[in-house]
mmCIF file of C-alpha atoms and ligand atoms in Angstrom:
data_model
loop_
_atom_site.group_PDB
_atom_site.id
_atom_site.type_symbol
_atom_site.label_atom_id
_atom_site.label_comp_id
_atom_site.label_asym_id
_atom_site.label_seq_id
_atom_site.Cartn_x
_atom_site.Cartn_y
_atom_site.Cartn_z
ATOM 1 C CA MET T 1 57.860 21.691 21.741
ATOM 2 C CA SER T 2 54.283 22.206 20.727
ATOM 3 C CA ALA T 3 52.038 24.094 23.067
ATOM 4 C CA GLN T 4 49.516 22.293 25.186
ATOM 5 C CA VAL T 5 46.268 21.823 23.304
ATOM 6 C CA GLU T 6 43.166 21.086 25.286
ATOM 7 C CA PHE T 7 41.133 18.279 23.780
ATOM 8 C CA ALA T 8 37.432 18.073 24.539
ATOM 9 C CA TRP T 9 37.273 14.296 24.191
ATOM 10 C CA PRO T 10 35.518 13.201 27.381
ATOM 11 C CA LEU T 11 36.120 9.489 26.958
ATOM 12 C CA ILE T 12 36.257 6.971 29.789
ATOM 13 C CA GLY T 13 39.569 5.112 29.674
ATOM 14 C CA HIS T 14 41.761 4.402 26.602
ATOM 15 C CA GLU T 15 44.260 7.100 27.608
ATOM 16 C CA LYS T 16 47.060 5.765 25.404
ATOM 17 C CA ILE T 17 44.978 5.595 22.238
ATOM 18 C CA LYS T 18 43.541 9.020 22.931
ATOM 19 C CA LYS T 19 46.999 10.558 23.371
ATOM 20 C CA PHE T 20 48.265 8.837 20.245
ATOM 21 C CA LEU T 21 45.459 10.217 18.092
ATOM 22 C CA GLN T 22 45.683 13.656 19.646
ATOM 23 C CA ALA T 23 49.396 13.783 18.873
ATOM 24 C CA GLY T 24 48.496 12.858 15.298
ATOM 25 C CA VAL T 25 46.141 15.832 15.179
ATOM 26 C CA VAL T 26 48.615 18.333 16.614
ATOM 27 C CA GLU T 27 51.538 17.058 14.550
ATOM 28 C CA ARG T 28 49.389 16.741 11.418
ATOM 29 C CA ARG T 29 50.310 13.166 10.806
ATOM 30 C CA LEU T 30 46.971 11.410 10.816
ATOM 31 C CA ALA T 31 46.719 8.062 9.090
ATOM 32 C CA GLN T 32 44.442 7.595 6.134
ATOM 33 C CA THR T 33 42.877 4.462 7.587
ATOM 34 C CA TYR T 34 42.445 3.397 11.178
ATOM 35 C CA LEU T 35 41.275 0.027 12.396
ATOM 36 C CA PHE T 36 39.833 0.208 15.910
ATOM 37 C CA TYR T 37 39.342 -3.274 17.288
ATOM 38 C CA GLY T 38 38.167 -4.650 20.610
ATOM 39 C CA PRO T 39 35.019 -5.705 22.461
ATOM 40 C CA GLU T 40 31.639 -4.074 22.050
ATOM 41 C CA LYS T 41 30.565 -0.972 23.956
ATOM 42 C CA VAL T 42 34.014 0.090 25.135
ATOM 43 C CA GLY T 43 34.060 3.435 23.299
ATOM 44 C CA LYS T 44 35.348 2.816 19.762
ATOM 45 C CA THR T 45 32.540 4.737 18.047
ATOM 46 C CA THR T 46 32.727 7.551 20.573
ATOM 47 C CA LEU T 47 36.439 8.065 20.012
ATOM 48 C CA ALA T 48 36.102 7.801 16.223
ATOM 49 C CA LYS T 49 33.494 10.559 16.351
ATOM 50 C CA TYR T 50 35.704 12.796 18.476
ATOM 51 C CA LEU T 51 38.456 12.445 15.913
ATOM 52 C CA ALA T 52 36.035 13.251 13.091
ATOM 53 C CA LYS T 53 34.562 16.270 14.844
ATOM 54 C CA THR T 54 38.072 17.519 15.589
ATOM 55 C CA VAL T 55 39.294 17.481 11.991
ATOM 56 C CA PHE T 56 36.059 19.170 10.858
ATOM 57 C CA CYS T 57 36.331 21.921 13.480
ATOM 58 C CA ALA T 58 37.091 25.422 12.164
ATOM 59 C CA SER T 59 39.918 25.828 14.691
ATOM 60 C CA PHE T 60 41.668 22.812 13.250
ATOM 61 C CA ALA T 61 41.055 23.967 9.677
ATOM 62 C CA GLU T 62 42.713 27.302 10.497
ATOM 63 C CA TYR T 63 45.623 25.575 12.164
ATOM 64 C CA ASN T 64 46.031 23.264 9.210
ATOM 65 C CA LYS T 65 46.620 26.221 6.900
ATOM 66 C CA LEU T 66 49.587 27.451 8.910
ATOM 67 C CA SER T 67 53.005 26.110 8.127
ATOM 68 C CA ASN T 68 55.052 25.727 11.267
ATOM 69 C CA ILE T 69 53.668 23.177 13.687
ATOM 70 C CA LEU T 70 56.152 24.057 16.388
ATOM 71 C CA THR T 71 54.956 27.607 16.806
ATOM 72 C CA ASP T 72 51.506 27.354 15.308
ATOM 73 C CA SER T 73 50.005 24.907 17.751
ATOM 74 C CA ALA T 74 49.977 27.851 20.141
ATOM 75 C CA SER T 75 47.016 29.064 18.088
ATOM 76 C CA LEU T 76 45.048 25.989 19.077
ATOM 77 C CA SER T 77 43.130 26.264 22.273
ATOM 78 C CA LYS T 78 40.367 23.704 22.479
ATOM 79 C CA LEU T 79 39.633 20.912 20.026
ATOM 80 C CA PRO T 80 36.953 20.486 18.922
ATOM 81 C CA CYS T 81 35.852 23.995 19.873
ATOM 82 C CA GLY T 82 32.200 22.991 20.135
ATOM 83 C CA THR T 83 30.924 26.366 18.975
ATOM 84 C CA CYS T 84 31.897 26.836 15.311
ATOM 85 C CA GLU T 85 29.442 26.042 12.555
ATOM 86 C CA SER T 86 31.118 22.722 11.759
ATOM 87 C CA CYS T 87 30.993 21.587 15.369
ATOM 88 C CA GLN T 88 27.334 22.520 15.604
ATOM 89 C CA GLN T 89 26.490 20.758 12.367
ATOM 90 C CA PHE T 90 28.334 17.689 13.544
ATOM 91 C CA ASP T 91 26.443 17.644 16.835
ATOM 92 C CA ARG T 92 23.165 17.836 14.957
ATOM 93 C CA GLY T 93 24.236 14.952 12.737
ATOM 94 C CA ILE T 94 24.204 17.009 9.548
ATOM 95 C CA TYR T 95 27.870 17.631 8.805
ATOM 96 C CA PRO T 96 27.989 17.013 5.039
ATOM 97 C CA GLU T 97 31.368 15.266 4.858
ATOM 98 C CA PHE T 98 30.785 12.774 7.648
ATOM 99 C CA TYR T 99 29.669 9.273 6.719
ATOM 100 C CA LEU T 100 28.679 6.433 9.000
ATOM 101 C CA VAL T 101 28.373 3.088 7.274
ATOM 102 C CA GLU T 102 26.887 0.123 9.100
ATOM 103 C CA ARG T 103 24.511 -2.774 8.496
ATOM 104 C CA GLU T 104 21.163 -1.519 7.270
ATOM 105 C CA ILE T 105 17.595 -2.614 7.760
ATOM 106 C CA ASN T 106 16.286 -4.736 4.914
ATOM 107 C CA GLU T 107 13.132 -2.886 3.895
ATOM 108 C CA LYS T 108 11.326 -6.036 2.830
ATOM 109 C CA THR T 109 11.885 -8.070 5.975
ATOM 110 C CA GLU T 110 12.366 -5.100 8.316
ATOM 111 C CA GLU T 111 15.267 -6.964 9.833
ATOM 112 C CA LEU T 112 18.863 -5.905 10.152
ATOM 113 C CA ARG T 113 20.907 -7.234 7.246
ATOM 114 C CA GLN T 114 23.678 -9.707 8.050
ATOM 115 C CA ASN T 115 26.263 -7.732 6.107
ATOM 116 C CA ILE T 116 27.482 -4.380 4.948
ATOM 117 C CA THR T 117 26.925 -4.673 1.208
ATOM 118 C CA ILE T 118 29.065 -3.772 -1.767
ATOM 119 C CA ASN T 119 26.454 -1.192 -2.776
ATOM 120 C CA GLN T 120 26.957 0.609 0.495
ATOM 121 C CA VAL T 121 30.708 0.663 -0.096
ATOM 122 C CA ARG T 122 30.269 1.942 -3.665
ATOM 123 C CA GLU T 123 27.925 4.648 -2.491
ATOM 124 C CA LEU T 124 30.510 5.705 0.078
ATOM 125 C CA GLN T 125 33.265 5.723 -2.533
ATOM 126 C CA ASN T 126 31.208 8.001 -4.768
ATOM 127 C CA LYS T 127 30.809 10.452 -1.940
ATOM 128 C CA LEU T 128 34.479 10.322 -1.001
ATOM 129 C CA ASN T 129 35.533 10.879 -4.594
ATOM 130 C CA LYS T 130 33.485 14.032 -4.967
ATOM 131 C CA ARG T 131 35.365 17.236 -4.414
ATOM 132 C CA SER T 132 34.537 18.880 -1.148
ATOM 133 C CA PHE T 133 33.211 22.403 -1.737
ATOM 134 C CA SER T 134 34.521 23.695 1.528
ATOM 135 C CA ASP T 135 37.881 21.917 1.204
ATOM 136 C CA SER T 136 36.878 20.065 4.344
ATOM 137 C CA TYR T 137 38.207 16.764 5.558
ATOM 138 C CA LYS T 138 36.021 13.763 4.786
ATOM 139 C CA VAL T 139 35.636 11.119 7.444
ATOM 140 C CA ALA T 140 33.906 7.768 7.096
ATOM 141 C CA ILE T 141 33.309 5.419 9.991
ATOM 142 C CA ILE T 142 32.612 1.822 9.041
ATOM 143 C CA ARG T 143 31.015 0.219 12.031
ATOM 144 C CA GLY T 144 30.943 -3.568 12.328
ATOM 145 C CA ALA T 145 33.596 -3.888 9.622
ATOM 146 C CA GLU T 146 33.688 -7.648 10.222
ATOM 147 C CA THR T 147 30.303 -7.824 8.478
ATOM 148 C CA LEU T 148 31.593 -6.429 5.172
ATOM 149 C CA THR T 149 30.941 -9.002 2.463
ATOM 150 C CA LYS T 150 33.955 -10.305 0.582
ATOM 151 C CA GLU T 151 33.066 -8.164 -2.438
ATOM 152 C CA ALA T 152 32.545 -5.129 -0.228
ATOM 153 C CA SER T 153 35.932 -5.685 1.438
ATOM 154 C CA ASN T 154 37.685 -5.949 -1.901
ATOM 155 C CA ALA T 155 36.000 -2.807 -3.154
ATOM 156 C CA LEU T 156 36.998 -0.986 0.008
ATOM 157 C CA LEU T 157 40.568 -2.149 -0.418
ATOM 158 C CA LYS T 158 40.745 -0.144 -3.656
ATOM 159 C CA THR T 159 39.971 3.032 -1.720
ATOM 160 C CA LEU T 160 42.718 2.164 0.730
ATOM 161 C CA GLU T 161 45.183 1.592 -2.080
ATOM 162 C CA GLU T 162 44.453 4.898 -3.757
ATOM 163 C CA PRO T 163 44.310 7.348 -0.879
ATOM 164 C CA THR T 164 42.872 10.787 -1.463
ATOM 165 C CA PRO T 165 44.159 13.674 0.632
ATOM 166 C CA LYS T 166 42.140 14.848 3.622
ATOM 167 C CA THR T 167 40.150 11.652 3.774
ATOM 168 C CA ILE T 168 40.107 9.484 6.865
ATOM 169 C CA LEU T 169 38.535 6.046 7.087
ATOM 170 C CA ILE T 170 37.922 4.554 10.507
ATOM 171 C CA LEU T 171 37.007 0.881 10.571
ATOM 172 C CA LEU T 172 35.507 -0.423 13.791
ATOM 173 C CA THR T 173 35.363 -4.112 14.577
ATOM 174 C CA THR T 174 34.919 -6.612 17.369
ATOM 175 C CA ALA T 175 36.621 -9.326 15.300
ATOM 176 C CA ARG T 176 39.807 -8.146 13.631
ATOM 177 C CA GLU T 177 40.707 -11.682 12.574
ATOM 178 C CA ILE T 178 37.797 -11.642 10.112
ATOM 179 C CA ILE T 179 38.992 -8.443 8.400
ATOM 180 C CA LEU T 180 40.954 -8.929 5.159
ATOM 181 C CA GLU T 181 44.635 -9.059 5.992
ATOM 182 C CA THR T 182 45.394 -6.592 3.235
ATOM 183 C CA ILE T 183 43.012 -4.135 4.894
ATOM 184 C CA GLN T 184 44.589 -4.716 8.294
ATOM 185 C CA SER T 185 48.067 -4.117 6.958
ATOM 186 C CA ARG T 186 47.074 -0.871 5.269
ATOM 187 C CA SER T 187 45.485 0.481 8.433
ATOM 188 C CA GLN T 188 46.773 1.947 11.640
ATOM 189 C CA ASN T 189 45.593 -0.783 14.042
ATOM 190 C CA LEU T 190 44.527 0.326 17.509
ATOM 191 C CA GLN T 191 43.386 -2.174 20.103
ATOM 192 C CA PHE T 192 40.675 -1.234 22.598
ATOM 193 C CA LEU T 193 40.632 -3.220 25.819
ATOM 194 C CA PRO T 194 37.873 -3.299 28.410
ATOM 195 C CA VAL T 195 38.160 -0.262 30.666
ATOM 196 C CA THR T 196 39.077 -0.900 34.293
ATOM 197 C CA ARG T 197 36.357 -0.811 36.895
ATOM 198 C CA LYS T 198 38.314 1.857 38.742
ATOM 199 C CA GLU T 199 38.321 4.204 35.740
ATOM 200 C CA ILE T 200 34.597 3.760 35.183
ATOM 201 C CA GLU T 201 33.875 4.256 38.854
ATOM 202 C CA ALA T 202 36.000 7.406 39.024
ATOM 203 C CA TYR T 203 34.145 8.829 36.043
ATOM 204 C CA LEU T 204 30.743 8.134 37.586
ATOM 205 C CA ILE T 205 31.789 9.744 40.851
ATOM 206 C CA SER T 206 32.963 12.788 38.888
ATOM 207 C CA LYS T 207 29.417 12.921 37.494
ATOM 208 C CA GLY T 208 28.045 13.250 41.012
ATOM 209 C CA LEU T 209 27.123 9.666 41.869
ATOM 210 C CA ALA T 210 27.609 8.419 45.401
ATOM 211 C CA ARG T 211 30.436 5.926 45.743
ATOM 212 C CA SER T 212 28.121 2.987 46.441
ATOM 213 C CA GLN T 213 26.038 3.720 43.345
ATOM 214 C CA ALA T 214 29.096 4.289 41.184
ATOM 215 C CA ASP T 215 30.483 1.021 42.443
ATOM 216 C CA GLU T 216 27.306 -0.857 41.537
ATOM 217 C CA ILE T 217 27.147 0.547 38.020
ATOM 218 C CA ALA T 218 30.880 0.125 37.370
ATOM 219 C CA SER T 219 30.547 -3.503 38.334
ATOM 220 C CA LEU T 220 27.537 -4.069 36.083
ATOM 221 C CA ALA T 221 29.264 -2.399 33.157
ATOM 222 C CA GLN T 222 32.011 -5.048 33.101
ATOM 223 C CA GLY T 223 34.588 -2.873 31.414
ATOM 224 C CA ARG T 224 32.169 -1.295 28.940
ATOM 225 C CA PRO T 225 31.832 2.476 29.468
ATOM 226 C CA THR T 226 28.967 2.741 26.979
ATOM 227 C CA ILE T 227 26.935 0.419 29.189
ATOM 228 C CA ALA T 228 27.915 2.395 32.285
ATOM 229 C CA LEU T 229 26.655 5.585 30.643
ATOM 230 C CA LYS T 230 23.385 3.880 29.814
ATOM 231 C CA TYR T 231 22.966 2.888 33.443
ATOM 232 C CA LEU T 232 23.889 6.406 34.504
ATOM 233 C CA GLU T 233 21.223 7.843 32.225
ATOM 234 C CA ASN T 234 18.557 5.431 33.303
ATOM 235 C CA GLN T 235 19.025 4.026 36.746
ATOM 236 C CA ASP T 236 15.876 1.945 36.419
ATOM 237 C CA ILE T 237 17.989 -0.447 34.364
ATOM 238 C CA VAL T 238 20.042 -1.069 37.484
ATOM 239 C CA LYS T 239 16.894 -2.163 39.284
ATOM 240 C CA GLU T 240 15.954 -4.385 36.351
ATOM 241 C CA GLN T 241 19.337 -6.034 36.561
ATOM 242 C CA LEU T 242 18.782 -6.667 40.258
ATOM 243 C CA VAL T 243 15.506 -8.445 39.471
ATOM 244 C CA GLU T 244 17.253 -10.424 36.709
ATOM 245 C CA SER T 245 20.020 -11.413 39.101
ATOM 246 C CA GLU T 246 17.486 -12.692 41.603
ATOM 247 C CA LYS T 247 15.860 -14.808 38.886
ATOM 248 C CA TRP T 248 19.153 -16.377 37.885
ATOM 249 C CA LEU T 249 19.943 -17.175 41.493
ATOM 250 C CA GLU T 250 16.564 -18.900 41.782
ATOM 251 C CA LEU T 251 17.363 -20.954 38.706
ATOM 252 C CA LEU T 252 20.549 -22.196 40.322
ATOM 253 C CA ALA T 253 18.486 -23.697 43.131
ATOM 254 C CA GLN T 254 16.111 -25.566 40.781
ATOM 255 C CA ASN T 255 16.128 -29.287 40.040
ATOM 256 C CA ASN T 256 16.423 -30.488 36.425
ATOM 257 C CA GLN T 257 12.702 -30.346 35.812
ATOM 258 C CA GLY T 258 12.589 -26.781 37.056
ATOM 259 C CA LYS T 259 15.515 -25.842 34.823
ATOM 260 C CA LEU T 260 13.826 -27.257 31.727
ATOM 261 C CA LYS T 261 10.693 -25.356 32.620
ATOM 262 C CA ALA T 262 12.706 -22.175 32.978
ATOM 263 C CA ALA T 263 14.202 -22.673 29.505
ATOM 264 C CA GLU T 264 10.736 -23.246 28.094
ATOM 265 C CA LYS T 265 9.397 -20.139 29.763
ATOM 266 C CA ILE T 266 12.166 -17.991 28.320
ATOM 267 C CA VAL T 267 11.656 -19.119 24.712
ATOM 268 C CA GLN T 268 7.859 -18.985 24.972
ATOM 269 C CA GLY T 269 7.911 -15.211 24.713
ATOM 270 C CA LYS T 270 9.787 -15.556 21.385
ATOM 271 C CA PRO T 271 12.567 -13.218 22.467
ATOM 272 C CA SER T 272 14.975 -11.794 19.888
ATOM 273 C CA ILE T 273 18.499 -13.174 19.754
ATOM 274 C CA ASP T 274 19.792 -9.875 21.099
ATOM 275 C CA SER T 275 17.577 -10.030 24.149
ATOM 276 C CA LEU T 276 18.538 -13.659 24.797
ATOM 277 C CA ILE T 277 22.188 -12.675 24.655
ATOM 278 C CA LYS T 278 21.511 -9.779 26.987
ATOM 279 C CA GLY T 279 19.838 -12.186 29.397
ATOM 280 C CA LEU T 280 22.833 -14.495 29.315
ATOM 281 C CA THR T 281 25.128 -11.552 29.976
ATOM 282 C CA SER T 282 23.193 -10.791 33.130
ATOM 283 C CA PHE T 283 23.609 -14.447 34.087
ATOM 284 C CA SER T 284 27.383 -14.006 33.674
ATOM 285 C CA ILE T 285 27.266 -11.009 35.978
ATOM 286 C CA VAL T 286 25.666 -13.170 38.675
ATOM 287 C CA LEU T 287 28.217 -15.947 38.183
ATOM 288 C CA ARG T 288 31.139 -13.523 38.413
ATOM 289 C CA ASP T 289 29.683 -12.305 41.677
ATOM 290 C CA LEU T 290 29.432 -15.889 42.899
ATOM 291 C CA LEU T 291 33.116 -16.342 42.079
ATOM 292 C CA LEU T 292 33.829 -13.300 44.226
ATOM 293 C CA VAL T 293 31.759 -14.769 47.050
ATOM 294 C CA GLN T 294 33.770 -17.978 46.759
ATOM 295 C CA ALA T 295 36.962 -15.961 46.961
ATOM 296 C CA GLY T 296 35.652 -13.989 49.917
ATOM 297 C CA GLN T 297 35.938 -10.659 48.074
ATOM 298 C CA LEU T 298 32.580 -9.358 49.178
ATOM 299 C CA ASP T 299 33.506 -5.701 48.683
ATOM 300 C CA LEU T 300 33.509 -6.212 44.905
ATOM 301 C CA ILE T 301 30.012 -7.719 44.650
ATOM 302 C CA THR T 302 27.596 -5.871 42.356
ATOM 303 C CA PHE T 303 24.500 -6.013 44.532
ATOM 304 C CA ARG T 304 25.323 -6.080 48.202
ATOM 305 C CA GLU T 305 21.740 -6.906 49.110
ATOM 306 C CA LEU T 306 22.141 -10.256 47.363
ATOM 307 C CA ILE T 307 25.185 -11.351 49.354
ATOM 308 C CA PRO T 308 23.261 -13.610 51.801
ATOM 309 C CA VAL T 309 21.445 -15.401 48.947
ATOM 310 C CA MET T 310 24.707 -15.776 47.066
ATOM 311 C CA GLN T 311 26.512 -17.185 50.062
ATOM 312 C CA GLN T 312 23.722 -19.717 50.419
ATOM 313 C CA SER T 313 23.926 -20.549 46.740
ATOM 314 C CA VAL T 314 27.691 -21.058 46.852
ATOM 315 C CA LYS T 315 27.267 -23.389 49.823
ATOM 316 C CA GLU T 316 24.673 -25.497 48.024
ATOM 317 C CA LYS T 317 26.596 -25.546 44.763
ATOM 318 C CA MET T 318 30.015 -26.532 46.044
ATOM 319 C CA ASP T 319 30.680 -28.762 43.023
ATOM 320 C CA LEU T 320 29.696 -26.237 40.394
ATOM 321 C CA ASP T 321 32.621 -25.069 38.259
ATOM 322 C CA LEU T 322 31.681 -21.428 37.781
ATOM 323 C CA THR T 323 34.541 -20.652 35.409
ATOM 324 C CA LYS T 324 33.506 -23.482 33.139
ATOM 325 C CA LEU T 325 29.908 -22.341 33.280
ATOM 326 C CA LEU T 326 30.972 -18.845 32.249
ATOM 327 C CA GLN T 327 32.713 -20.369 29.230
ATOM 328 C CA ARG T 328 29.568 -22.340 28.417
ATOM 329 C CA ILE T 329 27.572 -19.132 28.442
ATOM 330 C CA GLU T 330 29.957 -17.553 25.944
ATOM 331 C CA GLN T 331 29.616 -20.635 23.728
ATOM 332 C CA ALA T 332 25.842 -20.413 24.013
ATOM 333 C CA LYS T 333 25.974 -16.800 22.835
ATOM 334 C CA VAL T 334 27.976 -17.803 19.777
ATOM 335 C CA GLN T 335 25.481 -20.559 18.993
ATOM 336 C CA LEU T 336 22.585 -18.142 19.328
ATOM 337 C CA LYS T 337 24.252 -15.860 16.801
ATOM 338 C CA GLN T 338 24.587 -18.857 14.501
ATOM 339 C CA ASN T 339 20.836 -19.397 14.772
ATOM 340 C CA VAL T 340 20.999 -22.722 16.580
ATOM 341 C CA ASN T 341 17.642 -23.544 18.215
ATOM 342 C CA ALA T 342 17.388 -21.313 21.278
ATOM 343 C CA ARG T 343 15.492 -23.795 23.391
ATOM 344 C CA LEU T 344 18.093 -26.505 22.825
ATOM 345 C CA ILE T 345 20.876 -24.114 23.713
ATOM 346 C CA LEU T 346 19.220 -23.007 26.937
ATOM 347 C CA GLU T 347 18.261 -26.535 27.989
ATOM 348 C CA ASN T 348 21.796 -27.699 27.394
ATOM 349 C CA LEU T 349 23.209 -24.822 29.340
ATOM 350 C CA PHE T 350 20.799 -25.048 32.258
ATOM 351 C CA LEU T 351 21.215 -28.804 32.687
ATOM 352 C CA ASN T 352 24.924 -28.179 33.145
ATOM 353 C CA ILE T 353 24.299 -26.007 36.158
HETATM 354 ZN ZN1 ZN Q 1 34.662 23.813 16.150
#
């Protein structure tokens, strides 16, 4: 059996995927292409970067030169080591054989492009085809792979069909069904699920948060560790969410005229689509809490200070189908992404409350 290698991959959740990839590292049987799929902000990029940093690390390079994995893994202590030149370069974002491809800003409009373009893929291919001076691994992460244009996907497929040694491609996507089937079938597919509240909470407590605080943040994160870390870093955001929650609860108590006014007020500030979607997500958080109030599970509520208001709200809104409303919110988000008129979407949604 191979010796125990300590992996410095401090990821919240995804134990199975982590173990699978780590075994691939130790047993030197890494795939050429991985497809990480699952919801946003659960840790796909973080894990992809750990894998990249690990194969770049000098300790791994040494290990890779040895021939017998059964005895040689004893030479591995910690991966990535965090101290070698490669690790340091990687941390500073200047490791020469690491490539991150994602949608770029259009310089003319200063807006994020809708797609990853074929030029970006070609540029990546040129870099991957160049010989590495240091005989290093090359790793490319393609983030938001569902936004690859058709031409870009087909070009990428060529790279997948003609693998070069010591090259790893990691495609990240929230919508695997949009990825070319031929790409899917040539990749090692790994599904990321939302992380349990318990796992997030345990992590936050290990970082020194009091249980009540950890509980609040874990609840707000809704299975997305990246969001939890953001809250951990900046606890003011938690307060902002509390204010947001109060606003949404007020909206629930409004009559139709008040709801239309609220929709108008929101679009008046010409918010970006992203910020509208963020707002709707905070509405979902409130509704999930209301469901918990309905079910009498008060210990799971995000903001305990809002429990009395929520109980009142549930009493007044006996007929409101919260589950259906949550679905409507998800539909509204999709429509926003499709550039349907924001005011219409909000009015429609609010009048259904
Ligand atoms: Zn290292």
